[in-house]
Coordinates of C-alpha atoms in Angstrom, one line a residue:
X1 CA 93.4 110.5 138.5
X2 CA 96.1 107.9 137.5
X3 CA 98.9 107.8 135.5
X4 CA 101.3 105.0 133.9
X5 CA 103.6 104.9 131.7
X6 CA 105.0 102.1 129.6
X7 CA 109.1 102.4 128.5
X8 CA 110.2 100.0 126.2
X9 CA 114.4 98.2 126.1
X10 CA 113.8 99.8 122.5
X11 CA 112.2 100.5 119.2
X12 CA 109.4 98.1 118.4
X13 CA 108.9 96.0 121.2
X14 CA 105.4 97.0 121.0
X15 CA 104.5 100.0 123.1
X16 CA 102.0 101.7 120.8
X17 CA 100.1 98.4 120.8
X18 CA 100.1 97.8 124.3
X19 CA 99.0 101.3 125.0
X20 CA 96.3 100.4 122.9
X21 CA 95.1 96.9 124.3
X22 CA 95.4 98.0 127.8
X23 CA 93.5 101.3 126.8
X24 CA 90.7 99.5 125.4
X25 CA 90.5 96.9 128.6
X26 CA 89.9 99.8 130.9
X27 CA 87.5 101.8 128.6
X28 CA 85.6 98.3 128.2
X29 CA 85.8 98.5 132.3
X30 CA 84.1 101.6 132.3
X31 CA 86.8 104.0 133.1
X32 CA 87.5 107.2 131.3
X33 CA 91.0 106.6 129.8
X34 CA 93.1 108.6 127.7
X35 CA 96.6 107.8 125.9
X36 CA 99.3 110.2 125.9
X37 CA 103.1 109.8 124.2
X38 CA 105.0 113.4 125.0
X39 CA 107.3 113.3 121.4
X40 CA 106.1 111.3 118.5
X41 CA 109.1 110.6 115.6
X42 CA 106.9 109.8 112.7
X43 CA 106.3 110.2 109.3
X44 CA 102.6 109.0 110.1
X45 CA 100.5 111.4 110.8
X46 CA 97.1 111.5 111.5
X47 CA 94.6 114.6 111.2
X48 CA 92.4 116.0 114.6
X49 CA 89.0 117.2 114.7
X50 CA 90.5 120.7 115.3
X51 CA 93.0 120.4 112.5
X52 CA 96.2 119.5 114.1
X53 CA 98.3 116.5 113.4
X54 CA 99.5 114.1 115.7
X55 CA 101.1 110.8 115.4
X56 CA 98.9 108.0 114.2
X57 CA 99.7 105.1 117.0
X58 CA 97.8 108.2 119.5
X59 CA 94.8 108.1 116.8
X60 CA 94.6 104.4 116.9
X61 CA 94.7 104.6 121.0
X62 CA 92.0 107.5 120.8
X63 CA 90.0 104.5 118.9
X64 CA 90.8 102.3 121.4
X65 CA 89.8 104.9 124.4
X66 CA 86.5 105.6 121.7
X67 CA 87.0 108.9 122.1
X68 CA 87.8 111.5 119.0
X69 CA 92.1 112.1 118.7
X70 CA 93.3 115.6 120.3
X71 CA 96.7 117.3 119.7
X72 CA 96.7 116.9 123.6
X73 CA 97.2 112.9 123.0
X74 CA 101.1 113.9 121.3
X75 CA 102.2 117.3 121.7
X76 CA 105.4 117.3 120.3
X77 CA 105.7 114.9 116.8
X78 CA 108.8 115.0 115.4
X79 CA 108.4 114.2 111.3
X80 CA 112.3 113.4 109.9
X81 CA 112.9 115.6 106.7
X82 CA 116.1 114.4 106.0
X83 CA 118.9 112.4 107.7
X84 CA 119.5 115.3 110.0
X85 CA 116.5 117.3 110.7
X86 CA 112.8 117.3 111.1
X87 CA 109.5 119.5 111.0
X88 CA 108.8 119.7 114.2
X89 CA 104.8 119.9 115.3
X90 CA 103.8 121.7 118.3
X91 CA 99.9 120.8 119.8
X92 CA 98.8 120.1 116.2
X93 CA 100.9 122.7 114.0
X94 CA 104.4 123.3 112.6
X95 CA 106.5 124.7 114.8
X96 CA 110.3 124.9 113.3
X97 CA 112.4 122.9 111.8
X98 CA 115.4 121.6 113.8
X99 CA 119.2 119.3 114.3
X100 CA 119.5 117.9 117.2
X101 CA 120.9 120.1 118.9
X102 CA 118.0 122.5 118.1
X103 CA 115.9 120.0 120.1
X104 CA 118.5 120.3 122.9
X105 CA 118.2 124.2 123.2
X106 CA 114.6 124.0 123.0
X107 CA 114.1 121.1 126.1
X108 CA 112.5 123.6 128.3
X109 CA 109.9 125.0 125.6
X110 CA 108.7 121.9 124.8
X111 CA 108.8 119.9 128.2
X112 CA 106.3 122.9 128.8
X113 CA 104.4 122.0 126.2
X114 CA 104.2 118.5 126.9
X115 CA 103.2 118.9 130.7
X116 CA 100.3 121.4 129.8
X117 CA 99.3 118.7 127.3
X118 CA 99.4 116.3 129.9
X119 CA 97.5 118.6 132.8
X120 CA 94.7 118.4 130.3
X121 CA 94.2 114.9 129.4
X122 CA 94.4 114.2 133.3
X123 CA 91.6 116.7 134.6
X124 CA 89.5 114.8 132.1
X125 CA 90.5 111.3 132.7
X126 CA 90.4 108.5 135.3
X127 CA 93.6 107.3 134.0
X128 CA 96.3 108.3 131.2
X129 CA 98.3 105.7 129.5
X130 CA 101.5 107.0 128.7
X131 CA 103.6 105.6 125.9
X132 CA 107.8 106.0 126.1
X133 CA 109.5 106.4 122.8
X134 CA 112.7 104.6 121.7
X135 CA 114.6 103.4 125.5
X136 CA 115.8 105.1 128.3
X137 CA 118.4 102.9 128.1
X138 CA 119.8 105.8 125.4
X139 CA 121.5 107.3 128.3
X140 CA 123.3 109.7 125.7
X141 CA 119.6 111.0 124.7
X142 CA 119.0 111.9 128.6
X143 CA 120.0 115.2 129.2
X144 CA 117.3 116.4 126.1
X145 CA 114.8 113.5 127.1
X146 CA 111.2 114.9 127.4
X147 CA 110.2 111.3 125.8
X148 CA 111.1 108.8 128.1
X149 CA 112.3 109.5 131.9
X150 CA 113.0 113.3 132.1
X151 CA 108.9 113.1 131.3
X152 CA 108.5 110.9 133.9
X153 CA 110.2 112.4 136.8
X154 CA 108.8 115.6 135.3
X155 CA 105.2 114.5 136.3
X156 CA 105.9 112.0 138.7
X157 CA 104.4 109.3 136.6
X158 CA 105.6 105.8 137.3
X159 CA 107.2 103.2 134.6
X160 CA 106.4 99.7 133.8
X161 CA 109.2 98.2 131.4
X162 CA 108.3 96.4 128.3
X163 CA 111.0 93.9 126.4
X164 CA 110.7 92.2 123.4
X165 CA 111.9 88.3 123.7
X166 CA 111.1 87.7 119.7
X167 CA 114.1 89.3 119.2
X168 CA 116.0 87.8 121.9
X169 CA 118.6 89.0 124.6
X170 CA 115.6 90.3 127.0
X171 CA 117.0 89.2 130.4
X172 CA 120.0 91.3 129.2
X173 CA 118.0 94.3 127.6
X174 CA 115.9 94.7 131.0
X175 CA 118.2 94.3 133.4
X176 CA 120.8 96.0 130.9
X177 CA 119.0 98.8 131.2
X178 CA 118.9 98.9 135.4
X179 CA 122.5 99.2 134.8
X180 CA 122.8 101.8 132.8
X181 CA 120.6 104.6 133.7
X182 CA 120.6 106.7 136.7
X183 CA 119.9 105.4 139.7
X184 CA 117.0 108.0 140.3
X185 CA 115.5 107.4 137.2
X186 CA 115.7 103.5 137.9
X187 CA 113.4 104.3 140.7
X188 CA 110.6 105.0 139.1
X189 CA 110.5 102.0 137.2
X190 CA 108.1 99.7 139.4
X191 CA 107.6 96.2 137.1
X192 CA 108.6 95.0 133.4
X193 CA 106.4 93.0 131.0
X194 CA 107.6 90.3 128.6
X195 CA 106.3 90.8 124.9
X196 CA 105.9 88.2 121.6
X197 CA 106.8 85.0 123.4
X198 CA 106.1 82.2 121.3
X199 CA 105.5 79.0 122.4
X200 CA 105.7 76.9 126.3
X201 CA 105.7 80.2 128.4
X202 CA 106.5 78.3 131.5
X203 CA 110.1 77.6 129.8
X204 CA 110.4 80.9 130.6
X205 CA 109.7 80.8 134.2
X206 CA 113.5 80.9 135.7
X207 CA 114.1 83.9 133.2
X208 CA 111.2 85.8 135.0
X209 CA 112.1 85.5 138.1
X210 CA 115.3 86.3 137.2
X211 CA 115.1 89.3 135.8
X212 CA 112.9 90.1 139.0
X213 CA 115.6 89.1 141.4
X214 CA 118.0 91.1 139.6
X215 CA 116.1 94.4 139.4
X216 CA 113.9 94.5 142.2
X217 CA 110.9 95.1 140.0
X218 CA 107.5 93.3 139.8
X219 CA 106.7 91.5 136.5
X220 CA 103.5 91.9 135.6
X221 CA 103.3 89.1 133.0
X222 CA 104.4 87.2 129.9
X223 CA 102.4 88.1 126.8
X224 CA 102.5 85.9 124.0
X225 CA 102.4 86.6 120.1
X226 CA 98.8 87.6 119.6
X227 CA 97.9 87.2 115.9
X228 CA 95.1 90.1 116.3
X229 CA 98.5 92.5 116.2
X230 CA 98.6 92.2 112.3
X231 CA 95.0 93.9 111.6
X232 CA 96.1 97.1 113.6
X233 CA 97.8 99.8 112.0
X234 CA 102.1 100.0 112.6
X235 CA 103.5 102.5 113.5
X236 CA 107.3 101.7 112.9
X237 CA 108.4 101.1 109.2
X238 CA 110.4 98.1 110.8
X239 CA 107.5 96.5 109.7
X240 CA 107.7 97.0 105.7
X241 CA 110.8 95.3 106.2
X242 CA 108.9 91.7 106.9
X243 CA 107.4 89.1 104.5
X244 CA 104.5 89.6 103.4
X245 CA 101.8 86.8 104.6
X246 CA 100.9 83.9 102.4
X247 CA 97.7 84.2 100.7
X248 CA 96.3 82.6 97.5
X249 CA 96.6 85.8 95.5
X250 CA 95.1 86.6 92.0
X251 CA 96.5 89.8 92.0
X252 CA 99.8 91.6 93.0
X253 CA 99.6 95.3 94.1
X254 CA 103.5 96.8 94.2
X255 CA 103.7 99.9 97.3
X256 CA 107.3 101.5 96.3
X257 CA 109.2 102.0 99.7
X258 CA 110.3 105.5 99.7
X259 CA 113.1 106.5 101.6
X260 CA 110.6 109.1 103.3
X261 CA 107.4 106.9 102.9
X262 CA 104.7 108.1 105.2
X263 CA 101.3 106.9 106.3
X264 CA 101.7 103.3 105.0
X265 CA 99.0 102.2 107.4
X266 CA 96.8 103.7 103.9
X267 CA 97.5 100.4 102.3
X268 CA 97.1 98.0 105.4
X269 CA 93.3 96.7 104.1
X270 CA 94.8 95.8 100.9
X271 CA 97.1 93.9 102.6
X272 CA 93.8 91.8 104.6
X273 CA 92.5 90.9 101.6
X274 CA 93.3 87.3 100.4
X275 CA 92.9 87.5 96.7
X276 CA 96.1 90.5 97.1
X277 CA 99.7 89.9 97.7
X278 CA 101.1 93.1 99.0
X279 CA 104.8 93.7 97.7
X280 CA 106.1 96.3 99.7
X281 CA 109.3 97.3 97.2
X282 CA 112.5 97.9 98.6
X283 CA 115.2 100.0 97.3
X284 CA 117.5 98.3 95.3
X285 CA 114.9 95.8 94.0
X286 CA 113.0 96.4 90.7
X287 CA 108.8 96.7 90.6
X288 CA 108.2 93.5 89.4
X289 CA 107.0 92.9 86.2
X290 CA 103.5 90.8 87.6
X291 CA 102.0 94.0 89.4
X292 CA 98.8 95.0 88.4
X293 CA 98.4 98.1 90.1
X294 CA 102.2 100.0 91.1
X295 CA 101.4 102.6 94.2
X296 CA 103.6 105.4 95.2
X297 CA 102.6 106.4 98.3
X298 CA 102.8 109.6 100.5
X299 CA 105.9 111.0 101.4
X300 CA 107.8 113.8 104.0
X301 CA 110.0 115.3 101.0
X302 CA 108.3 114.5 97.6
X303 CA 111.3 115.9 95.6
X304 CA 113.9 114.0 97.6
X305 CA 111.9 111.0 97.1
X306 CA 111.1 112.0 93.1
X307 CA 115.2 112.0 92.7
X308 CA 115.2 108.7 95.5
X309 CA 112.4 106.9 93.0
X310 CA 115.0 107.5 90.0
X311 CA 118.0 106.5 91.8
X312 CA 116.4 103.0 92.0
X313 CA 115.5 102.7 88.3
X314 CA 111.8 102.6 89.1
X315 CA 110.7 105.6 87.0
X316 CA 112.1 102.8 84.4
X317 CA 110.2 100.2 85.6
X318 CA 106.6 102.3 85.7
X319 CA 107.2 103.9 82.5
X320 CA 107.3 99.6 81.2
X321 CA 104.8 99.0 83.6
X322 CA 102.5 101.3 81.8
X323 CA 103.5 100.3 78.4
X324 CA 102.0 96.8 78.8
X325 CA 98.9 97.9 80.2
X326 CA 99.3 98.5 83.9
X327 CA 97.8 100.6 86.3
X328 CA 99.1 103.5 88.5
X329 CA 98.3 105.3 91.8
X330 CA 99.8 108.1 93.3
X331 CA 98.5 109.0 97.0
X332 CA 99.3 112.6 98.0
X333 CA 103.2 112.9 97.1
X334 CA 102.9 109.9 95.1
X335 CA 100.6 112.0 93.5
X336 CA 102.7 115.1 92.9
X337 CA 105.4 113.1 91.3
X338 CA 103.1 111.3 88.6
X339 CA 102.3 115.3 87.1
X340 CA 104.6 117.1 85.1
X341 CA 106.2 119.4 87.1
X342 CA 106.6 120.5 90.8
X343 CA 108.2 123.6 91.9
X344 CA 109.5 124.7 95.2
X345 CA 109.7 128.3 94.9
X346 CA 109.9 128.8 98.5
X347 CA 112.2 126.2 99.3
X348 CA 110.1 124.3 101.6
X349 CA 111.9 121.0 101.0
X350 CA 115.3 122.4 100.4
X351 CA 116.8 124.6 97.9
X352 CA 114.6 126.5 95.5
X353 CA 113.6 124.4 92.3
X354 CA 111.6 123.2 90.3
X355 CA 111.9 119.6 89.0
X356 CA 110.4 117.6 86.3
X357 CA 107.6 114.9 87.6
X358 CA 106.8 111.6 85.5
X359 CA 104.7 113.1 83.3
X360 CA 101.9 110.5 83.5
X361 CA 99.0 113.1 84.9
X362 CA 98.1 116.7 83.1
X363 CA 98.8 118.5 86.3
X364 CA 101.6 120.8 87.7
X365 CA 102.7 121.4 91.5
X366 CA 103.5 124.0 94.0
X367 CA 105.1 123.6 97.2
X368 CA 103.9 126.2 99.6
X369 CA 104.6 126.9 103.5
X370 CA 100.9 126.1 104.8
X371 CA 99.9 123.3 105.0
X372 CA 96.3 121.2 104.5
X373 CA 95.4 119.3 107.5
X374 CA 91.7 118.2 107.2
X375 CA 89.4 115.0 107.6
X376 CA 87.1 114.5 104.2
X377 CA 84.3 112.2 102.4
X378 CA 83.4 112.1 99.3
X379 CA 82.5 109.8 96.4
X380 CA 84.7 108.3 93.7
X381 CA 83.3 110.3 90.3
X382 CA 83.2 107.6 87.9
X383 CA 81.7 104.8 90.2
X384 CA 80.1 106.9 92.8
X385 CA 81.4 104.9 95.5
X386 CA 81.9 106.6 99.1
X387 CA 85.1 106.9 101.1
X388 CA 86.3 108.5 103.9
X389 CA 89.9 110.0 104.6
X390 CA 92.4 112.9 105.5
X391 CA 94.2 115.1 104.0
X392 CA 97.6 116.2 105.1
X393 CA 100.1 117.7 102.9
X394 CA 101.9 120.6 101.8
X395 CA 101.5 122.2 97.7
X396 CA 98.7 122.9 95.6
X397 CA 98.1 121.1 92.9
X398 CA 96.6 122.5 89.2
X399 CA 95.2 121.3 85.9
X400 CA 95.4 123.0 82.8
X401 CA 91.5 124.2 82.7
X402 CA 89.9 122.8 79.5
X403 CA 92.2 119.6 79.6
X404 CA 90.6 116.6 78.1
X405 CA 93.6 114.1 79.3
X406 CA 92.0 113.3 82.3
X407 CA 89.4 114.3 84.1
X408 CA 88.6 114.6 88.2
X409 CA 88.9 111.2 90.6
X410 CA 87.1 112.2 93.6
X411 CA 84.2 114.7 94.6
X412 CA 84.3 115.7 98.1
X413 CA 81.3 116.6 100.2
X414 CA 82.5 119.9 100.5
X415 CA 81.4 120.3 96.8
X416 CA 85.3 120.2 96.0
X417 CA 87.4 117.6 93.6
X418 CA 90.3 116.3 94.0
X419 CA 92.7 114.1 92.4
X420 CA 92.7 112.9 88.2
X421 CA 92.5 110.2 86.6
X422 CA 94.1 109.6 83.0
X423 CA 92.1 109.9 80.1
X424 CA 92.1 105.4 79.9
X425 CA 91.4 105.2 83.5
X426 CA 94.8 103.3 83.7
X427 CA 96.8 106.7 85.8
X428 CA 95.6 108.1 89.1
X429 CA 96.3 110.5 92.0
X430 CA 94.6 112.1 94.4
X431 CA 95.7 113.8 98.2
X432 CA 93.1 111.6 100.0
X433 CA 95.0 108.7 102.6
X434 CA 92.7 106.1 103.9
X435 CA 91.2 105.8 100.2
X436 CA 90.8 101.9 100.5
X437 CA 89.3 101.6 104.4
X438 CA 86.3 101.9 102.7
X439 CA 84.9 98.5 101.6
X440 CA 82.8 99.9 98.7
X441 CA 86.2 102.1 97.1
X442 CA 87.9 98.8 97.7
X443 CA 85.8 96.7 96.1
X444 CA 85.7 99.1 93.0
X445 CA 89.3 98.9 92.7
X446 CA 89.9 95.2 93.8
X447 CA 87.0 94.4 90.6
X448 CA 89.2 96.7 87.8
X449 CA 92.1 94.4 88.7
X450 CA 90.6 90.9 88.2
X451 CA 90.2 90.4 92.1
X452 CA 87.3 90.1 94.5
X453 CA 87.1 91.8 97.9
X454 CA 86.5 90.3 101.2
X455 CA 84.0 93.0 101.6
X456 CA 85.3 94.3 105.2
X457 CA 85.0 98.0 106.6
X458 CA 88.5 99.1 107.9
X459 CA 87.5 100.3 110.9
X460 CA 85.4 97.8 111.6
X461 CA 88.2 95.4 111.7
X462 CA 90.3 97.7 113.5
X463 CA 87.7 98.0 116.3
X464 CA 86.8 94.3 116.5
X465 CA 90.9 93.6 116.9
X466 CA 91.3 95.7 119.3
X467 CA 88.6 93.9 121.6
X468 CA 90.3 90.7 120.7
X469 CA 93.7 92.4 122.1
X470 CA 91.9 93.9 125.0
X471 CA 90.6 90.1 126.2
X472 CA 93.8 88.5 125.7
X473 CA 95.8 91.3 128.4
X474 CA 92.9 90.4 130.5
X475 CA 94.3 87.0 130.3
X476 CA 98.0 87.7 130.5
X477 CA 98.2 91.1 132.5
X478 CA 98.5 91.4 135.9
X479 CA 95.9 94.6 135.1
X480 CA 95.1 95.1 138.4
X481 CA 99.0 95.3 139.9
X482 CA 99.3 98.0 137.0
X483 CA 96.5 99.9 138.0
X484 CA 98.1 100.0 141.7
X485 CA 101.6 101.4 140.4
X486 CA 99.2 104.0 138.2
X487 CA 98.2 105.0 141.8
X488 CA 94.3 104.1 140.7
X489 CA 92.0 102.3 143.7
X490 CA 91.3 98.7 142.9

């Protein structure tokens, strides 16, 4: 068995996707291959075949390793609450929630959690790709680090580098970071790769060797910016922050950016279709005025983000929006806040309450301590058009019973329904993420807009771009010096 792990200078230079690529390459090689990251911080989750959670960049590397996720793939994910703590999830389920230095006084629990994890995978793989979270260049992270280098001396697992030279400054941030760690945890660094260059690599040449000279480390290549990336699901809400790509829309579909927004990746096929322009709203800005369809999507605290969605004057904006004709979906929190009340009895989410939602569905919401974690398939009631999803929430959720203002959205297969849908067919919410991966749901709802679909299965794309990624780090990988430093016979 082999083992490597790839560190990044920082946040979104491109780990998760690399894990994926290169774990796709050797699965296409024939090798058994399983991803690992020891401690996820993500609001996006994604649900296990055992019902755990784990974070979704380790789902979308199961994909690319074609096997089913495990809880085993991201023992410890960290989901951020609030500015200051977060739920923390233990092999699939809630285990406390903590400050930092609750994660401090709790380094030994869960670095035994993450190497039992990690025994696992390895008995069952020819090779584990690890992914590093954040830098190890955070040397005032280190003495709590079970993500980055205390991991990897841990379990002896060696370190390839990855910076980012988009963004500039990566001679600096690789050999920056030689500099600052310890000298011990240098060592088990053996090579660096260079991510998102555009244009003449071979400008780049005396950087390379530069930053090799200087380090002592093996570069094991320059990758350039592969436009495959943008069909595979991010992990990092950096990206919300970009520009949308130019299509020639004939719709406009408004996602509201909530300050605890989580698993965006729901709405990434929307944002593949040409005849859509994606708005991804910030705070600060208003819905505008031209969206057909105004989502408000999941969410970590759906009363923090209820009063965060007021503070911006949106609840303004949707109650217009609606007024002129518009349509509205909630997705799981979203979908909390467009009923009329939700109540925290328990205070799950913070002090004991209950708050007033918008009003726009005939239903009423509990918070509770357990929470649902559960794949699902169904069909859409009034179209009967499949889909397939998760669910993953905390609350129950309740109609009046004999109330005509709406009626059921989805039937599941498990003879359940979730979800309403107003009485117009204008107002509707359900718990169910990965609603539009289906081509046939998105079709549906693309038509009731004014706009025609391009038709495509979400996984299939998925799949097919991570092929394309897998060829191209054939191309600009020195694969074979990586599987030598993960200690694998070439």
């Amino acid at each position: 068995m082999g083992a490597v792990m790839l560190q990044g200078t920082g946040s979104d230079v491109g780990k998760s996707v690399l894990v994926a690529g290169i774990c796709r390459l050797l699965t296409n090689r024939g090798m058994t291959v399983r991803p690992f990251k020891p401690q996820n911080m993500s609001n996006n989750a994604a649900v296990t075949l055992d019902g755990g959670e784990i974070g979704r960049a380790q789902a979308l590397q199961a994909l690319a390793c074609r096997v089913s996720p495990h809880v085993d793939m991201n023992p410890v994910l960290l989901k951020p609450q609030s500015d200051k703590s977060a739920q923390v999830i233990v092999h699939g389920k809630v285990h406390d929630t903590g400050n930092a230095s609750y994660f401090r006084s709790q380094k030994k629990q869960l670095l035994e959690a993450v190497l039992a994890s990690y025994g696992r995978l390895s008995d069952e793989a020819d090779i584990v790709i690890v992914e590093g979270a954040g830098s190890p260049a955070e040397i005032n992270l280190r003495a709590g680090d079970i993500a980055n280098m205390g991991f990897a001396r841990a379990a002896n697992v060696p370190v390839v580098l990855i910076g980012d030279i988009d963004r500039g400054g990566v001679i600096a941030s690789i050999v920056g970071t030689k500099a600052v760690i310890d000298s011990e945890d240098a060592a088990m660094i053996r090579g660096f790769l260079i991510n998102k260059f555009r244009g003449d690599v071979s400008l780049f040449d005396d950087g390379y060797h530069a930053i090799a000279d200087r380090t002592g480390w093996d570069g094991l290549g320059v990758i350039p910016w592969l436009p495959m990336i943008h069909k595979l699901p991010a992990e990092d809400a950096v990206v919300l922050q970009q520009p949308e790509r130019a299509t020639d829309a004939v719709i406009e579909i408004a996602v509201l950016m909530l300050s605890r927004i989580a698993n965006f990746d729901d709405f990434d096929p929307l944002r593949l279709e040409p005849q859509v322009r994606l708005q991804m709203v910030p705070p600060g800005e208003p819905i505008p005025a031209s969206a057909s369809l105004i989502i408000i999507p999941g969410t970590k605290a759906t009363i923090a983000d209820l009063n965060f969605l007021r503070a911006q004057g949106w609840d303004i904006d949707i109650a217009a929006h609606v007024r002129r004709g518009g349509h509205v979906l909630g997705i799981c929190g979203g979908y909390q806040m467009l009923g009329r009340t939700i109540a925290d009895p328990d205070g799950i989410e913070g002090a004991a309450e209950t708050v007033d939602g918008l009003g726009l569905l005939p239903v009423d919401t509990v918070l509770t301590s357990s929470k649902t974690l559960t794949n699902i398939a169904g069909k859409s009631i009034a179209d009967d058009q499949i889909f397939g999803g998760y669910e993953i929430h905390v609350g129950d959720t309740h109609v009046q019973i004999g109330n005509a203002e709406s009626q059921p959205m989805l039937r599941l297969n498990d003879g359940r329904e979730d979800g309403r849908v107003s009485s117009d067919g204008r107002i509707s919410g359900c718990y169910i993420h990965g609603l539009f991966d289906a081509a046939a749901q998105r079709q549906t709802w693309l038509a009731r807009l004014g706009a025609v679909s391009n038709g495509e299965e979400q996984g299939a794309v998925v799949d097919e771009a991570l092929d394309e990624l897998a060829n191209a780090l054939e191309e600009f990988v020195d694969i074979e010096r990586l599987l030598m430093i993960a200690g694998v016979r070439v």
